[in-house]
Amino acid sequence: GKTIRPEDLNFAFQQRKSMESFVHSLDLSGSLTEVSNRASHAAEKAKIRQALDLCHWNKSQASEVLDVSYKTLLNKVKEYELE
């Protein structure tokens, strides 16, 4: 099975300061729908990058962590220009 490391247990809290700056950097112009869409895309990109970093850029493992298909992850990596 998989080995759980100490850094895995704090996954949600590892980058709290960058998350605070993320919230402050949101563009709040436009309608609520527009703001929501921009925030959702930014959060999704950050979550994908976080999972890839946690898995040392092993996309197969990252797709499992994110609970998405490998193909979906590849499409998102391309969409958000993460490589």
PDB file of N, CA and C in Angstrom:
ATOM      1  N   GLY A   1       0.819  -1.196   0.000  1.00  0.00           N
ATOM      2  CA  GLY A   1       0.000   0.000   0.000  1.00  0.00           C
ATOM      3  C   GLY A   1       0.856   1.250   0.000  1.00  0.00           C
ATOM      4  N   LYS A   2       0.179   2.335   0.033  1.00  0.00           N
ATOM      5  CA  LYS A   2       0.859   3.623   0.018  1.00  0.00           C
ATOM      6  C   LYS A   2       1.324   3.988   1.421  1.00  0.00           C
ATOM      7  N   THR A   3       2.451   4.661   1.508  1.00  0.00           N
ATOM      8  CA  THR A   3       2.986   5.125   2.772  1.00  0.00           C
ATOM      9  C   THR A   3       2.537   6.559   3.007  1.00  0.00           C
ATOM     10  N   ILE A   4       1.977   6.828   4.165  1.00  0.00           N
ATOM     11  CA  ILE A   4       1.569   8.188   4.525  1.00  0.00           C
ATOM     12  C   ILE A   4       2.740   8.854   5.232  1.00  0.00           C
ATOM     13  N   ARG A   5       3.159   9.980   4.687  1.00  0.00           N
ATOM     14  CA  ARG A   5       4.268  10.734   5.264  1.00  0.00           C
ATOM     15  C   ARG A   5       3.713  11.903   6.074  1.00  0.00           C
ATOM     16  N   PRO A   6       4.490  12.455   7.007  1.00  0.00           N
ATOM     17  CA  PRO A   6       4.005  13.576   7.822  1.00  0.00           C
ATOM     18  C   PRO A   6       3.512  14.756   6.983  1.00  0.00           C
ATOM     19  N   GLU A   7       4.199  15.054   5.900  1.00  0.00           N
ATOM     20  CA  GLU A   7       3.773  16.194   5.067  1.00  0.00           C
ATOM     21  C   GLU A   7       2.432  15.938   4.379  1.00  0.00           C
ATOM     22  N   ASP A   8       2.071  14.672   4.190  1.00  0.00           N
ATOM     23  CA  ASP A   8       0.765  14.337   3.606  1.00  0.00           C
ATOM     24  C   ASP A   8      -0.376  14.713   4.546  1.00  0.00           C
ATOM     25  N   LEU A   9      -0.138  14.591   5.828  1.00  0.00           N
ATOM     26  CA  LEU A   9      -1.185  14.854   6.810  1.00  0.00           C
ATOM     27  C   LEU A   9      -1.548  16.337   6.885  1.00  0.00           C
ATOM     28  N   ASN A  10      -0.627  17.200   6.554  1.00  0.00           N
ATOM     29  CA  ASN A  10      -0.873  18.633   6.613  1.00  0.00           C
ATOM     30  C   ASN A  10      -1.137  19.228   5.235  1.00  0.00           C
ATOM     31  N   PHE A  11      -1.534  18.400   4.299  1.00  0.00           N
ATOM     32  CA  PHE A  11      -1.707  18.825   2.911  1.00  0.00           C
ATOM     33  C   PHE A  11      -2.586  20.065   2.779  1.00  0.00           C
ATOM     34  N   ALA A  12      -3.692  20.116   3.505  1.00  0.00           N
ATOM     35  CA  ALA A  12      -4.619  21.239   3.373  1.00  0.00           C
ATOM     36  C   ALA A  12      -4.072  22.515   3.988  1.00  0.00           C
ATOM     37  N   PHE A  13      -3.079  22.413   4.848  1.00  0.00           N
ATOM     38  CA  PHE A  13      -2.597  23.590   5.570  1.00  0.00           C
ATOM     39  C   PHE A  13      -1.211  24.047   5.143  1.00  0.00           C
ATOM     40  N   GLN A  14      -0.599  23.353   4.214  1.00  0.00           N
ATOM     41  CA  GLN A  14       0.796  23.616   3.874  1.00  0.00           C
ATOM     42  C   GLN A  14       1.042  25.022   3.345  1.00  0.00           C
ATOM     43  N   GLN A  15       0.113  25.545   2.577  1.00  0.00           N
ATOM     44  CA  GLN A  15       0.365  26.832   1.932  1.00  0.00           C
ATOM     45  C   GLN A  15      -0.684  27.859   2.334  1.00  0.00           C
ATOM     46  N   ARG A  16      -0.962  27.963   3.624  1.00  0.00           N
ATOM     47  CA  ARG A  16      -1.999  28.863   4.119  1.00  0.00           C
ATOM     48  C   ARG A  16      -1.713  30.316   3.748  1.00  0.00           C
ATOM     49  N   LYS A  17      -0.453  30.756   3.881  1.00  0.00           N
ATOM     50  CA  LYS A  17      -0.124  32.144   3.564  1.00  0.00           C
ATOM     51  C   LYS A  17      -0.346  32.445   2.091  1.00  0.00           C
ATOM     52  N   SER A  18       0.024  31.519   1.221  1.00  0.00           N
ATOM     53  CA  SER A  18      -0.198  31.759  -0.206  1.00  0.00           C
ATOM     54  C   SER A  18      -1.688  31.759  -0.513  1.00  0.00           C
ATOM     55  N   MET A  19      -2.483  31.016   0.253  1.00  0.00           N
ATOM     56  CA  MET A  19      -3.926  31.013   0.051  1.00  0.00           C
ATOM     57  C   MET A  19      -4.510  32.370   0.437  1.00  0.00           C
ATOM     58  N   GLU A  20      -4.007  32.967   1.528  1.00  0.00           N
ATOM     59  CA  GLU A  20      -4.477  34.289   1.934  1.00  0.00           C
ATOM     60  C   GLU A  20      -4.160  35.319   0.855  1.00  0.00           C
ATOM     61  N   SER A  21      -2.967  35.254   0.283  1.00  0.00           N
ATOM     62  CA  SER A  21      -2.619  36.188  -0.781  1.00  0.00           C
ATOM     63  C   SER A  21      -3.444  35.898  -2.037  1.00  0.00           C
ATOM     64  N   PHE A  22      -3.794  34.646  -2.237  1.00  0.00           N
ATOM     65  CA  PHE A  22      -4.653  34.266  -3.362  1.00  0.00           C
ATOM     66  C   PHE A  22      -5.997  34.991  -3.274  1.00  0.00           C
ATOM     67  N   VAL A  23      -6.600  34.989  -2.102  1.00  0.00           N
ATOM     68  CA  VAL A  23      -7.896  35.638  -1.906  1.00  0.00           C
ATOM     69  C   VAL A  23      -7.782  37.133  -2.149  1.00  0.00           C
ATOM     70  N   HIS A  24      -6.701  37.734  -1.666  1.00  0.00           N
ATOM     71  CA  HIS A  24      -6.524  39.173  -1.838  1.00  0.00           C
ATOM     72  C   HIS A  24      -6.198  39.555  -3.274  1.00  0.00           C
ATOM     73  N   SER A  25      -5.747  38.615  -4.074  1.00  0.00           N
ATOM     74  CA  SER A  25      -5.366  38.926  -5.450  1.00  0.00           C
ATOM     75  C   SER A  25      -6.506  38.719  -6.448  1.00  0.00           C
ATOM     76  N   LEU A  26      -7.672  38.281  -5.985  1.00  0.00           N
ATOM     77  CA  LEU A  26      -8.789  38.048  -6.893  1.00  0.00           C
ATOM     78  C   LEU A  26      -9.293  39.344  -7.511  1.00  0.00           C
ATOM     79  N   ASP A  27      -9.578  39.291  -8.782  1.00  0.00           N
ATOM     80  CA  ASP A  27     -10.188  40.409  -9.498  1.00  0.00           C
ATOM     81  C   ASP A  27     -11.687  40.382  -9.207  1.00  0.00           C
ATOM     82  N   LEU A  28     -12.164  41.366  -8.483  1.00  0.00           N
ATOM     83  CA  LEU A  28     -13.567  41.389  -8.081  1.00  0.00           C
ATOM     84  C   LEU A  28     -14.441  42.240  -8.990  1.00  0.00           C
ATOM     85  N   SER A  29     -13.922  42.606 -10.151  1.00  0.00           N
ATOM     86  CA  SER A  29     -14.722  43.409 -11.079  1.00  0.00           C
ATOM     87  C   SER A  29     -15.719  42.524 -11.827  1.00  0.00           C
ATOM     88  N   GLY A  30     -16.782  43.138 -12.316  1.00  0.00           N
ATOM     89  CA  GLY A  30     -17.775  42.415 -13.097  1.00  0.00           C
ATOM     90  C   GLY A  30     -18.864  41.818 -12.230  1.00  0.00           C
ATOM     91  N   SER A  31     -19.656  40.961 -12.844  1.00  0.00           N
ATOM     92  CA  SER A  31     -20.792  40.350 -12.151  1.00  0.00           C
ATOM     93  C   SER A  31     -20.313  39.277 -11.179  1.00  0.00           C
ATOM     94  N   LEU A  32     -21.201  38.854 -10.310  1.00  0.00           N
ATOM     95  CA  LEU A  32     -20.894  37.789  -9.362  1.00  0.00           C
ATOM     96  C   LEU A  32     -20.528  36.508 -10.105  1.00  0.00           C
ATOM     97  N   THR A  33     -21.214  36.226 -11.195  1.00  0.00           N
ATOM     98  CA  THR A  33     -20.912  35.040 -12.000  1.00  0.00           C
ATOM     99  C   THR A  33     -19.495  35.113 -12.567  1.00  0.00           C
ATOM    100  N   GLU A  34     -19.113  36.271 -13.077  1.00  0.00           N
ATOM    101  CA  GLU A  34     -17.766  36.429 -13.639  1.00  0.00           C
ATOM    102  C   GLU A  34     -16.698  36.263 -12.558  1.00  0.00           C
ATOM    103  N   VAL A  35     -16.921  36.875 -11.405  1.00  0.00           N
ATOM    104  CA  VAL A  35     -15.973  36.758 -10.299  1.00  0.00           C
ATOM    105  C   VAL A  35     -15.873  35.307  -9.850  1.00  0.00           C
ATOM    106  N   SER A  36     -17.023  34.654  -9.744  1.00  0.00           N
ATOM    107  CA  SER A  36     -17.061  33.255  -9.325  1.00  0.00           C
ATOM    108  C   SER A  36     -16.303  32.364 -10.301  1.00  0.00           C
ATOM    109  N   ASN A  37     -16.488  32.592 -11.591  1.00  0.00           N
ATOM    110  CA  ASN A  37     -15.787  31.791 -12.601  1.00  0.00           C
ATOM    111  C   ASN A  37     -14.275  31.992 -12.522  1.00  0.00           C
ATOM    112  N   ARG A  38     -13.842  33.252 -12.364  1.00  0.00           N
ATOM    113  CA  ARG A  38     -12.398  33.514 -12.259  1.00  0.00           C
ATOM    114  C   ARG A  38     -11.830  32.874 -10.996  1.00  0.00           C
ATOM    115  N   ALA A  39     -12.549  32.986  -9.891  1.00  0.00           N
ATOM    116  CA  ALA A  39     -12.079  32.409  -8.627  1.00  0.00           C
ATOM    117  C   ALA A  39     -12.021  30.885  -8.727  1.00  0.00           C
ATOM    118  N   SER A  40     -13.023  30.292  -9.343  1.00  0.00           N
ATOM    119  CA  SER A  40     -13.068  28.845  -9.495  1.00  0.00           C
ATOM    120  C   SER A  40     -11.892  28.347 -10.328  1.00  0.00           C
ATOM    121  N   HIS A  41     -11.615  29.020 -11.433  1.00  0.00           N
ATOM    122  CA  HIS A  41     -10.494  28.615 -12.283  1.00  0.00           C
ATOM    123  C   HIS A  41      -9.168  28.786 -11.551  1.00  0.00           C
ATOM    124  N   ALA A  42      -9.021  29.887 -10.815  1.00  0.00           N
ATOM    125  CA  ALA A  42      -7.778  30.123 -10.077  1.00  0.00           C
ATOM    126  C   ALA A  42      -7.587  29.066  -8.986  1.00  0.00           C
ATOM    127  N   ALA A  43      -8.668  28.730  -8.285  1.00  0.00           N
ATOM    128  CA  ALA A  43      -8.585  27.714  -7.227  1.00  0.00           C
ATOM    129  C   ALA A  43      -8.275  26.347  -7.824  1.00  0.00           C
ATOM    130  N   GLU A  44      -8.898  26.025  -8.947  1.00  0.00           N
ATOM    131  CA  GLU A  44      -8.654  24.741  -9.597  1.00  0.00           C
ATOM    132  C   GLU A  44      -7.200  24.631 -10.037  1.00  0.00           C
ATOM    133  N   LYS A  45      -6.673  25.679 -10.615  1.00  0.00           N
ATOM    134  CA  LYS A  45      -5.281  25.687 -11.054  1.00  0.00           C
ATOM    135  C   LYS A  45      -4.343  25.509  -9.863  1.00  0.00           C
ATOM    136  N   ALA A  46      -4.626  26.219  -8.767  1.00  0.00           N
ATOM    137  CA  ALA A  46      -3.791  26.118  -7.572  1.00  0.00           C
ATOM    138  C   ALA A  46      -3.855  24.713  -6.983  1.00  0.00           C
ATOM    139  N   LYS A  47      -5.039  24.111  -6.959  1.00  0.00           N
ATOM    140  CA  LYS A  47      -5.207  22.765  -6.408  1.00  0.00           C
ATOM    141  C   LYS A  47      -4.472  21.733  -7.261  1.00  0.00           C
ATOM    142  N   ILE A  48      -4.548  21.882  -8.570  1.00  0.00           N
ATOM    143  CA  ILE A  48      -3.840  20.962  -9.467  1.00  0.00           C
ATOM    144  C   ILE A  48      -2.337  21.085  -9.262  1.00  0.00           C
ATOM    145  N   ARG A  49      -1.838  22.315  -9.190  1.00  0.00           N
ATOM    146  CA  ARG A  49      -0.399  22.516  -8.972  1.00  0.00           C
ATOM    147  C   ARG A  49       0.022  21.927  -7.627  1.00  0.00           C
ATOM    148  N   GLN A  50      -0.796  22.119  -6.601  1.00  0.00           N
ATOM    149  CA  GLN A  50      -0.498  21.583  -5.273  1.00  0.00           C
ATOM    150  C   GLN A  50      -0.416  20.054  -5.315  1.00  0.00           C
ATOM    151  N   ALA A  51      -1.370  19.420  -5.972  1.00  0.00           N
ATOM    152  CA  ALA A  51      -1.373  17.954  -6.074  1.00  0.00           C
ATOM    153  C   ALA A  51      -0.165  17.461  -6.871  1.00  0.00           C
ATOM    154  N   LEU A  52       0.158  18.142  -7.951  1.00  0.00           N
ATOM    155  CA  LEU A  52       1.322  17.751  -8.750  1.00  0.00           C
ATOM    156  C   LEU A  52       2.608  17.890  -7.944  1.00  0.00           C
ATOM    157  N   ASP A  53       2.719  18.971  -7.183  1.00  0.00           N
ATOM    158  CA  ASP A  53       3.905  19.150  -6.336  1.00  0.00           C
ATOM    159  C   ASP A  53       3.983  18.054  -5.282  1.00  0.00           C
ATOM    160  N   LEU A  54       2.858  17.742  -4.646  1.00  0.00           N
ATOM    161  CA  LEU A  54       2.814  16.705  -3.617  1.00  0.00           C
ATOM    162  C   LEU A  54       3.251  15.354  -4.180  1.00  0.00           C
ATOM    163  N   CYS A  55       2.869  15.096  -5.426  1.00  0.00           N
ATOM    164  CA  CYS A  55       3.179  13.814  -6.079  1.00  0.00           C
ATOM    165  C   CYS A  55       4.447  13.882  -6.915  1.00  0.00           C
ATOM    166  N   HIS A  56       5.226  14.939  -6.720  1.00  0.00           N
ATOM    167  CA  HIS A  56       6.480  15.108  -7.458  1.00  0.00           C
ATOM    168  C   HIS A  56       6.246  15.028  -8.971  1.00  0.00           C
ATOM    169  N   TRP A  57       5.150  15.622  -9.396  1.00  0.00           N
ATOM    170  CA  TRP A  57       4.747  15.716 -10.802  1.00  0.00           C
ATOM    171  C   TRP A  57       4.460  14.367 -11.451  1.00  0.00           C
ATOM    172  N   ASN A  58       4.159  13.371 -10.641  1.00  0.00           N
ATOM    173  CA  ASN A  58       3.681  12.098 -11.163  1.00  0.00           C
ATOM    174  C   ASN A  58       2.183  12.278 -11.422  1.00  0.00           C
ATOM    175  N   LYS A  59       1.836  12.433 -12.687  1.00  0.00           N
ATOM    176  CA  LYS A  59       0.450  12.768 -13.043  1.00  0.00           C
ATOM    177  C   LYS A  59      -0.534  11.650 -12.722  1.00  0.00           C
ATOM    178  N   SER A  60      -0.089  10.432 -12.787  1.00  0.00           N
ATOM    179  CA  SER A  60      -0.967   9.313 -12.448  1.00  0.00           C
ATOM    180  C   SER A  60      -1.371   9.379 -10.972  1.00  0.00           C
ATOM    181  N   GLN A  61      -0.401   9.604 -10.109  1.00  0.00           N
ATOM    182  CA  GLN A  61      -0.687   9.735  -8.680  1.00  0.00           C
ATOM    183  C   GLN A  61      -1.515  10.981  -8.403  1.00  0.00           C
ATOM    184  N   ALA A  62      -1.182  12.084  -9.058  1.00  0.00           N
ATOM    185  CA  ALA A  62      -1.915  13.337  -8.841  1.00  0.00           C
ATOM    186  C   ALA A  62      -3.374  13.189  -9.256  1.00  0.00           C
ATOM    187  N   SER A  63      -3.628  12.469 -10.344  1.00  0.00           N
ATOM    188  CA  SER A  63      -5.021  12.275 -10.767  1.00  0.00           C
ATOM    189  C   SER A  63      -5.793  11.480  -9.717  1.00  0.00           C
ATOM    190  N   GLU A  64      -5.134  10.547  -9.058  1.00  0.00           N
ATOM    191  CA  GLU A  64      -5.783   9.794  -7.976  1.00  0.00           C
ATOM    192  C   GLU A  64      -6.067  10.697  -6.780  1.00  0.00           C
ATOM    193  N   VAL A  65      -5.093  11.525  -6.411  1.00  0.00           N
ATOM    194  CA  VAL A  65      -5.268  12.459  -5.294  1.00  0.00           C
ATOM    195  C   VAL A  65      -6.436  13.402  -5.567  1.00  0.00           C
ATOM    196  N   LEU A  66      -6.535  13.864  -6.809  1.00  0.00           N
ATOM    197  CA  LEU A  66      -7.582  14.810  -7.191  1.00  0.00           C
ATOM    198  C   LEU A  66      -8.912  14.118  -7.506  1.00  0.00           C
ATOM    199  N   ASP A  67      -8.889  12.812  -7.587  1.00  0.00           N
ATOM    200  CA  ASP A  67     -10.089  12.024  -7.912  1.00  0.00           C
ATOM    201  C   ASP A  67     -10.663  12.406  -9.276  1.00  0.00           C
ATOM    202  N   VAL A  68      -9.761  12.533 -10.255  1.00  0.00           N
ATOM    203  CA  VAL A  68     -10.150  12.776 -11.646  1.00  0.00           C
ATOM    204  C   VAL A  68      -9.415  11.774 -12.520  1.00  0.00           C
ATOM    205  N   SER A  69      -9.887  11.610 -13.737  1.00  0.00           N
ATOM    206  CA  SER A  69      -9.200  10.698 -14.641  1.00  0.00           C
ATOM    207  C   SER A  69      -7.854  11.296 -15.052  1.00  0.00           C
ATOM    208  N   TYR A  70      -6.963  10.418 -15.461  1.00  0.00           N
ATOM    209  CA  TYR A  70      -5.649  10.846 -15.937  1.00  0.00           C
ATOM    210  C   TYR A  70      -5.806  11.801 -17.120  1.00  0.00           C
ATOM    211  N   LYS A  71      -6.718  11.476 -18.029  1.00  0.00           N
ATOM    212  CA  LYS A  71      -6.948  12.314 -19.204  1.00  0.00           C
ATOM    213  C   LYS A  71      -7.460  13.701 -18.808  1.00  0.00           C
ATOM    214  N   THR A  72      -8.368  13.753 -17.835  1.00  0.00           N
ATOM    215  CA  THR A  72      -8.865  15.045 -17.355  1.00  0.00           C
ATOM    216  C   THR A  72      -7.725  15.876 -16.805  1.00  0.00           C
ATOM    217  N   LEU A  73      -6.855  15.248 -16.017  1.00  0.00           N
ATOM    218  CA  LEU A  73      -5.714  15.979 -15.467  1.00  0.00           C
ATOM    219  C   LEU A  73      -4.809  16.501 -16.578  1.00  0.00           C
ATOM    220  N   LEU A  74      -4.529  15.674 -17.577  1.00  0.00           N
ATOM    221  CA  LEU A  74      -3.689  16.124 -18.691  1.00  0.00           C
ATOM    222  C   LEU A  74      -4.310  17.324 -19.399  1.00  0.00           C
ATOM    223  N   ASN A  75      -5.632  17.275 -19.600  1.00  0.00           N
ATOM    224  CA  ASN A  75      -6.321  18.397 -20.250  1.00  0.00           C
ATOM    225  C   ASN A  75      -6.240  19.665 -19.410  1.00  0.00           C
ATOM    226  N   LYS A  76      -6.390  19.521 -18.091  1.00  0.00           N
ATOM    227  CA  LYS A  76      -6.321  20.681 -17.191  1.00  0.00           C
ATOM    228  C   LYS A  76      -4.909  21.250 -17.132  1.00  0.00           C
ATOM    229  N   VAL A  77      -3.906  20.389 -17.113  1.00  0.00           N
ATOM    230  CA  VAL A  77      -2.511  20.843 -17.115  1.00  0.00           C
ATOM    231  C   VAL A  77      -2.247  21.659 -18.372  1.00  0.00           C
ATOM    232  N   LYS A  78      -2.754  21.196 -19.484  1.00  0.00           N
ATOM    233  CA  LYS A  78      -2.593  21.918 -20.746  1.00  0.00           C
ATOM    234  C   LYS A  78      -3.380  23.233 -20.721  1.00  0.00           C
ATOM    235  N   GLU A  79      -4.641  23.166 -20.268  1.00  0.00           N
ATOM    236  CA  GLU A  79      -5.494  24.361 -20.216  1.00  0.00           C
ATOM    237  C   GLU A  79      -4.882  25.458 -19.369  1.00  0.00           C
ATOM    238  N   TYR A  80      -4.311  25.092 -18.227  1.00  0.00           N
ATOM    239  CA  TYR A  80      -3.748  26.080 -17.305  1.00  0.00           C
ATOM    240  C   TYR A  80      -2.251  26.326 -17.543  1.00  0.00           C
ATOM    241  N   GLU A  81      -1.720  25.714 -18.605  1.00  0.00           N
ATOM    242  CA  GLU A  81      -0.323  25.904 -18.988  1.00  0.00           C
ATOM    243  C   GLU A  81       0.623  25.660 -17.810  1.00  0.00           C
ATOM    244  N   LEU A  82       0.429  24.525 -17.144  1.00  0.00           N
ATOM    245  CA  LEU A  82       1.232  24.208 -15.975  1.00  0.00           C
ATOM    246  C   LEU A  82       2.568  23.543 -16.314  1.00  0.00           C
ATOM    247  N   GLU A  83       2.727  23.116 -17.561  1.00  0.00           N
ATOM    248  CA  GLU A  83       4.005  22.512 -17.948  1.00  0.00           C
ATOM    249  C   GLU A  83       4.766  23.442 -18.846  1.00  0.00           C
TER     250      GLU A  83
END
